[in-house]
Coordinates of C-alpha atoms and ligand atoms in Angstrom, one line a residue:
X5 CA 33.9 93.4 73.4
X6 CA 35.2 97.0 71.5
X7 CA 33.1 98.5 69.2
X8 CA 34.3 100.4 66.3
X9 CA 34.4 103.9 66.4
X10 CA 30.7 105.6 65.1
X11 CA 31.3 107.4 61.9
X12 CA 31.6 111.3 62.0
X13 CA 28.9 113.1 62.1
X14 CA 28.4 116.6 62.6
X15 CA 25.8 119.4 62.4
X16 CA 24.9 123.4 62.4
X17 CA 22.0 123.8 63.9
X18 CA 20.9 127.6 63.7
X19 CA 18.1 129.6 65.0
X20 CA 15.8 130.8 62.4
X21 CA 15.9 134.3 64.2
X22 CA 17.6 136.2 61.3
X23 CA 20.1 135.7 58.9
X24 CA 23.7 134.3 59.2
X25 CA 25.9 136.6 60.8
X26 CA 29.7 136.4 60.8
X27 CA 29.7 134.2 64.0
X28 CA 27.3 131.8 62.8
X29 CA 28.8 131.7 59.3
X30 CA 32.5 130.6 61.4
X31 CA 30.7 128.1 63.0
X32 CA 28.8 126.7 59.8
X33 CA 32.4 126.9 58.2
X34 CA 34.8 124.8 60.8
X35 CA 32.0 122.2 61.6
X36 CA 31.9 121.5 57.9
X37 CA 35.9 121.8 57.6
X38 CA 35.8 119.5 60.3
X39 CA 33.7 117.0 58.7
X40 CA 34.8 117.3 55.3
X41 CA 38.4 116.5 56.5
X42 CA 37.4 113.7 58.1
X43 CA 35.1 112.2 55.4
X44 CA 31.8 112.6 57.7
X45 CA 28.2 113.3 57.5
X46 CA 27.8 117.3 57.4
X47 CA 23.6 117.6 58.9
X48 CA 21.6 120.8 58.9
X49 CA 18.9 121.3 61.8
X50 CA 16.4 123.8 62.5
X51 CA 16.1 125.1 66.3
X52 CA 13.2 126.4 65.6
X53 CA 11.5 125.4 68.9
X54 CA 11.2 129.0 70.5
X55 CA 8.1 130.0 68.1
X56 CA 7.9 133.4 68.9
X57 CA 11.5 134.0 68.4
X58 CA 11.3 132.3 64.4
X59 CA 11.6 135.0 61.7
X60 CA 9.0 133.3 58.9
X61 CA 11.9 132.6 55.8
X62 CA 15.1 132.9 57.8
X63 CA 15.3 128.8 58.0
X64 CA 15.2 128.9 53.8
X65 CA 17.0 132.0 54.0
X66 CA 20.5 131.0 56.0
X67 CA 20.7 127.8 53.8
X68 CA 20.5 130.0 51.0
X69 CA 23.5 132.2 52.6
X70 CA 25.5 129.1 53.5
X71 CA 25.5 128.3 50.2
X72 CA 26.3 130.8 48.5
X73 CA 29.2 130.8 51.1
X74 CA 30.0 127.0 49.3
X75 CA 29.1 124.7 52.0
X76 CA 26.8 122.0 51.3
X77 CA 25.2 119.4 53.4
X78 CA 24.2 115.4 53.3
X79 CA 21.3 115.7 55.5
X80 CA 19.1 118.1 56.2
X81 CA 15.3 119.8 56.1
X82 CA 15.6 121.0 52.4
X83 CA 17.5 116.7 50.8
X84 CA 16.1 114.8 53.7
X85 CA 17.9 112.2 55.2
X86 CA 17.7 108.9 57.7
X87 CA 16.7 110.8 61.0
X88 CA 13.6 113.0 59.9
X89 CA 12.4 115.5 60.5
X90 CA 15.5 118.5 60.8
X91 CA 13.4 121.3 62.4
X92 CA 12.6 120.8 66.1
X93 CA 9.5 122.4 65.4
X94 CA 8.4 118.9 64.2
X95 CA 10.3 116.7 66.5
X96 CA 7.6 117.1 69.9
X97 CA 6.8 113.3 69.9
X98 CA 10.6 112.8 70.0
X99 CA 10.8 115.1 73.1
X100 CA 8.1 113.6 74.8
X101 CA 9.6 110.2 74.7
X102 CA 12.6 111.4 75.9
X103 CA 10.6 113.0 79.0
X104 CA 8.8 110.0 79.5
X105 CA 12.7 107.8 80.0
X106 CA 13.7 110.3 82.2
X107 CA 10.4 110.3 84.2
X108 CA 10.2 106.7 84.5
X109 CA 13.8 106.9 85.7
X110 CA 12.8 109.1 88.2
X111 CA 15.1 112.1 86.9
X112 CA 12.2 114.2 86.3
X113 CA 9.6 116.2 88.5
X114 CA 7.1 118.8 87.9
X115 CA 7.6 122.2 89.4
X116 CA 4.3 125.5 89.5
X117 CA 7.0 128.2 90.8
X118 CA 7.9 131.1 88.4
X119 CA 11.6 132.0 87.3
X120 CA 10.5 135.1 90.1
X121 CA 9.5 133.1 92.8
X122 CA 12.9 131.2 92.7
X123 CA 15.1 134.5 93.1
X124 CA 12.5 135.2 95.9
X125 CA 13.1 132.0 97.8
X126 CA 16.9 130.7 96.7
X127 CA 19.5 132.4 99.1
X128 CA 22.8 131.5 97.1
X129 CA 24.1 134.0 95.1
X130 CA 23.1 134.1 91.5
X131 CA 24.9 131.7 89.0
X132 CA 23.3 131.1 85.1
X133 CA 21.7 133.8 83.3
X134 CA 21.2 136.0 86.7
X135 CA 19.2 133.0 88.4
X136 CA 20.2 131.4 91.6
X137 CA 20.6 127.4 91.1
X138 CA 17.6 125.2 92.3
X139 CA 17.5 124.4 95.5
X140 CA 17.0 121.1 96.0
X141 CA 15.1 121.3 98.9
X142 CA 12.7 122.4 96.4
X143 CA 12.3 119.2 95.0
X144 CA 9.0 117.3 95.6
X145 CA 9.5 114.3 98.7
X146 CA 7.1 112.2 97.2
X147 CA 5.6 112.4 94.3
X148 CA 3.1 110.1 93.1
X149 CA 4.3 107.2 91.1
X150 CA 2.0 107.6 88.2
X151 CA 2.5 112.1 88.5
X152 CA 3.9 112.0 84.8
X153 CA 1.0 110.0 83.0
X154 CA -1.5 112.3 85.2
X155 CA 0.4 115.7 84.3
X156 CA 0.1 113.9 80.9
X157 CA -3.5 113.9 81.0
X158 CA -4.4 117.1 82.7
X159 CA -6.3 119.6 80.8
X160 CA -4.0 122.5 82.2
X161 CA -0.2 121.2 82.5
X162 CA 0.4 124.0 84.7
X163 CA 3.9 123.0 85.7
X164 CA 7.4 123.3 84.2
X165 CA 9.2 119.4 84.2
X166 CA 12.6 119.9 85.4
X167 CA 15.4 117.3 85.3
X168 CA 16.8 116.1 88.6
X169 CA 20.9 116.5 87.9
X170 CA 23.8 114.8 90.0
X171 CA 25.6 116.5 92.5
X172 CA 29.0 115.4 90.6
X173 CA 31.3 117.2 88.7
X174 CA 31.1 117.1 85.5
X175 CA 34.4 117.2 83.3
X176 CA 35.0 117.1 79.2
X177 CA 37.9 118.3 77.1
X178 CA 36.7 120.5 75.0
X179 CA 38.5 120.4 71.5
X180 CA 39.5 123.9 71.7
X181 CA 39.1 125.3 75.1
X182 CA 40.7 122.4 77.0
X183 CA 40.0 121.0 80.2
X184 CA 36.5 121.9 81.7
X185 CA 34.6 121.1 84.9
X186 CA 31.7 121.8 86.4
X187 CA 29.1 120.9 88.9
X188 CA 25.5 121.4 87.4
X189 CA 24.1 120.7 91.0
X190 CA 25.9 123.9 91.9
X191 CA 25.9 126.3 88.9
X192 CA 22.4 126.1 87.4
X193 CA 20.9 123.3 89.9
X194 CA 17.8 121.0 88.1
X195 CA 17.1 122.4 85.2
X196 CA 13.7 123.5 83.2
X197 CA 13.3 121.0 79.9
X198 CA 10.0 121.8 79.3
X199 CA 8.4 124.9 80.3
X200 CA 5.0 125.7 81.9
X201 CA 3.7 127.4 78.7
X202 CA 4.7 124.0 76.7
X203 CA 7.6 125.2 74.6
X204 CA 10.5 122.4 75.2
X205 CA 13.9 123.6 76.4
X206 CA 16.5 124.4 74.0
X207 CA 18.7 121.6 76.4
X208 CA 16.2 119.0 75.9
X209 CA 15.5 119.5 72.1
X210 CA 19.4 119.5 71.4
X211 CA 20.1 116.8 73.5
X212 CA 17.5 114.2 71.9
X213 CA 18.6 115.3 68.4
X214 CA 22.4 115.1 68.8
X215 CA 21.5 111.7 70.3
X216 CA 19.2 110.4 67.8
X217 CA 21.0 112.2 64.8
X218 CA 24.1 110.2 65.9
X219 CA 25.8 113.4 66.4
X220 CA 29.7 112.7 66.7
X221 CA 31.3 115.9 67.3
X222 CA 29.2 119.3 68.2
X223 CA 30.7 122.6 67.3
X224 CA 29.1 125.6 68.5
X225 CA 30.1 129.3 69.8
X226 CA 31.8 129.6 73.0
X227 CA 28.9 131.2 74.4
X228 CA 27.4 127.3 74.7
X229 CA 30.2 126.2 76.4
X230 CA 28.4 126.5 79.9
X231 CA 25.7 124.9 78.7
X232 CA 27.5 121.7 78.0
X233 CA 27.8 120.3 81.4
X234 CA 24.3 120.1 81.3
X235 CA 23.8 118.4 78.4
X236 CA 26.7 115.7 79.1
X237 CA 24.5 114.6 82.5
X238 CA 21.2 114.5 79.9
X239 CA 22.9 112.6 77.5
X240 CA 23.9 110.2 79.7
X241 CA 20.5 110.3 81.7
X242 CA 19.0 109.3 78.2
X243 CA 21.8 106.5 77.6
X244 CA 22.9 108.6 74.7
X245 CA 26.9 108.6 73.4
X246 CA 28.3 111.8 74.9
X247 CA 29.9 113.7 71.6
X248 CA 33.4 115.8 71.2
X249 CA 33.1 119.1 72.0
X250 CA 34.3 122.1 69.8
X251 CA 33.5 125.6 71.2
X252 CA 34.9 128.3 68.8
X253 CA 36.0 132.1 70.1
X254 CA 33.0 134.7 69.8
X255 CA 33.7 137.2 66.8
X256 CA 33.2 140.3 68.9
X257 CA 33.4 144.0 67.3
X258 CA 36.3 146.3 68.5
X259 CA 34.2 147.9 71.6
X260 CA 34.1 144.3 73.0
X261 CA 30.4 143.5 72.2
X262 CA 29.5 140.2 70.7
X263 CA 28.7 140.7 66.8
X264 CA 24.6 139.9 66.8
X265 CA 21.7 139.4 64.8
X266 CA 21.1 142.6 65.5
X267 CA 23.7 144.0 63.5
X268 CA 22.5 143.5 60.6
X269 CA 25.5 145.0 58.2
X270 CA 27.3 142.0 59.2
X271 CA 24.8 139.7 58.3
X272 CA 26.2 137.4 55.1
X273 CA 22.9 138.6 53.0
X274 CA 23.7 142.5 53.6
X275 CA 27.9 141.4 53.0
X276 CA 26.9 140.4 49.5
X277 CA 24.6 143.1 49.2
X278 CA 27.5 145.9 49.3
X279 CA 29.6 143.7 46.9
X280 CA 31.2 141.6 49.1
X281 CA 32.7 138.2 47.5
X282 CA 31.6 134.9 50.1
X283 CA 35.6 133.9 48.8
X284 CA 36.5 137.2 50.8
X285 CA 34.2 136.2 53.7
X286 CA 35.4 133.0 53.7
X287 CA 39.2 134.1 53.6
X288 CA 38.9 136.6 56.9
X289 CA 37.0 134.2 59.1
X290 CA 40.2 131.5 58.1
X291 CA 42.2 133.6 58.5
X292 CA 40.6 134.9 61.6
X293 CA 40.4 131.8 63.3
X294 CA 43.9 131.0 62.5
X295 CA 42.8 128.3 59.4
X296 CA 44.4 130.7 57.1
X297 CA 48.4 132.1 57.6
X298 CA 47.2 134.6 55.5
X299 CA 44.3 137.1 54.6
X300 CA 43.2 136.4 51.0
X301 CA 40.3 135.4 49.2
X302 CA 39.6 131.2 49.3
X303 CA 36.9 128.7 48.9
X304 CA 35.9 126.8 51.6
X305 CA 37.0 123.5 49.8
X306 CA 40.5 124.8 49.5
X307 CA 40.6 124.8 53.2
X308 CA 40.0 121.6 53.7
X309 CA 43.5 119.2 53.3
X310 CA 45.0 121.5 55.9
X311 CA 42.1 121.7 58.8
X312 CA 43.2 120.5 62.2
X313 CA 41.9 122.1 65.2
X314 CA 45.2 122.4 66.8
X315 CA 45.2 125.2 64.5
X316 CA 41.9 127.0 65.8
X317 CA 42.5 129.8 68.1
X318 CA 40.6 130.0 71.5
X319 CA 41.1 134.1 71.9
X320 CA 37.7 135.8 71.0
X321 CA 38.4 137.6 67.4
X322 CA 37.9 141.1 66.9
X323 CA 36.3 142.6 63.6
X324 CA 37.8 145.7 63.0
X325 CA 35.3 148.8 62.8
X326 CA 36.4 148.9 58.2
X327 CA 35.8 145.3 57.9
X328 CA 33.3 145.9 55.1
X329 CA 35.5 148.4 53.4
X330 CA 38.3 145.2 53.5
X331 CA 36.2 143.0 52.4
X332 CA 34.9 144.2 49.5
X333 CA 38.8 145.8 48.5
X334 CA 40.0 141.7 48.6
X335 CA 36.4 140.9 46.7
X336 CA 37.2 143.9 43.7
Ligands
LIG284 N1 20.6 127.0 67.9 C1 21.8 127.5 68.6 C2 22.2 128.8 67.9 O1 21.7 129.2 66.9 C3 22.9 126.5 68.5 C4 22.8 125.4 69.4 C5 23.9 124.3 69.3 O2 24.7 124.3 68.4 O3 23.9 123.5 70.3 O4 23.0 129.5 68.5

């Protein structure tokens, strides 16, 4: 029997860390493009999982800047919707369930050694974020069959859960970087999805939302794209619908280095602060991305008859060093 297609549904899901930054603002821009277009469900989340990483106000103060940029939203923490709550901060007993499936399906174990430890004992050369994958000798021979609901009930959960992953490739055609593969078993190895100080993984918590907020199509920043291996073999560990992929080309500045929250003159707040129009903003990052043939001031909406992502370049963009001072020309 064939099952109609789902109905489109796609998020931004920001870290309250700061405000929106030019790279987040593209990535708020083309998901919504991308939706609108398409007639689907536009949802705004709230990673907000990493508590000491959570600026208090930048949650309320991105929506704000997004906006004022003219993007709107149908679900989200500020209108509600059909899958609350939208900030992971209130979404643990979601989390644990999922840890529970995947313990009961034996894809989960418990592991007391620290990040150091592992670069003490792993011999292969480093891979992820300058850690070695997990060996999987490393992996507990037998562990007892009630281990979760005992971790569960200890008093000090001293031990990180990590998800047991396949040694299979992995591959997905990502919507604008193409074909990709990749072996998680080799790269990263089991991975951490809940740490020993409690605080779930950014894998886990975006994996159980996309799942459960019936996500459709994720677009993100090509720095995720090597995290999306991972979260294809979690989806499907969790019987979830594995969603289309759209990474989008880093916005970098014209030494090379990734435009940040750091930099805070590029934020969208401090762009309209120095007079900057969000048409104008709007109008380079289109143009920028290759949405726009030409550089000139435009609402999001008036993008949105002409959006395909055949159009979207995969060649990271570079922000020239007077990109204020051309901003705020087009805005006068
Ligand atoms: N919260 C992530 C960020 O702000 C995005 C995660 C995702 O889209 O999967 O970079």
């Amino acid at each position: 029997m064939s099952h109609p297609p789902p109905p489109h549904r796609g998020r931004f899901a920001p870290s309250p860390t700061g405000g929106l930054h030019l790279g987040s603002a593209l990535v708020a821009l083309v998901a919504w493009l991308s939706v609108r277009s398409q007639g689907g469900v536009y949802i705004w989340r709230i990673e907000d999982i990493d508590g000491p990483r959570v600026v208090p106000g930048a949650a309320e103060q991105q929506m704000k800047e997004a906006r004022w940029l003219g993007l709107n939203w149908d679900e989200g923490p500020d209108i509600s919707g059909p899958i609350t709550p939208y900030s992971q901060s209130e979404r643990s007993e979601e989390y644990e369930a999922a840890l529970a499936t995947l313990a009961d399906a034996g894809r989960l174990f418990p592991c007391k050694l620290s990040r150091k430890d592992l670069r003490k004992i792993a011999s292969a050369p480093h891979g992820r974020d300058g850690q070695p994958p997990y060996p999987k000798e490393l992996r507990p021979a037998d562990l007892q069959e009630d281990w979760f609901e005992i971790h569960l009930a200890a008093e000090n959960q001293d031990a990180a859960l990590r998800f047991l992953v396949n040694d299979h490739p992995v591959a997905f055609n990502d919507v604008v970087m193409g074909e990709v593969t990749e072996n998680v078993a080799e790269t990263t190895g089991d991975f951490v999805l809940k740490r020993r100080d409690g605080v779930y993984a950014y894998q886990l918590a975006v994996v159980v939302d996309d799942i459960e907020m019936g996500i459709t199509e994720v677009v993100r920043g090509a720095d995720l794209l090597d995290s999306t291996a991972r979260q294809i073999q979690l989806t499907e560990a969790l019987g979830g619908r594995i969603p289309a992929y759209a990474h989008l080309p880093l916005i970098l500045n014209e030494n090379g280095d990734k435009l940040s929250k750091q930099n805070e003159a590029l934020t969208l707040a401090e762009l309209r602060g120095a007079g900057v129009s969000p048409q104008a903003i709007s109008g380079w990052l289109a143009h920028a991305v290759g949405l726009a043939d030409t550089f000139q001031t435009i609402h999001p909406r008036e993008l949105v008859d002409s959006f395909v992502w055949e159009r979207v370049r995969t060649e990271p963009i570079i922000a020239p060093n007077n990109l204020v001072e051309l901003l705020r020309t087009l805005s006068s």
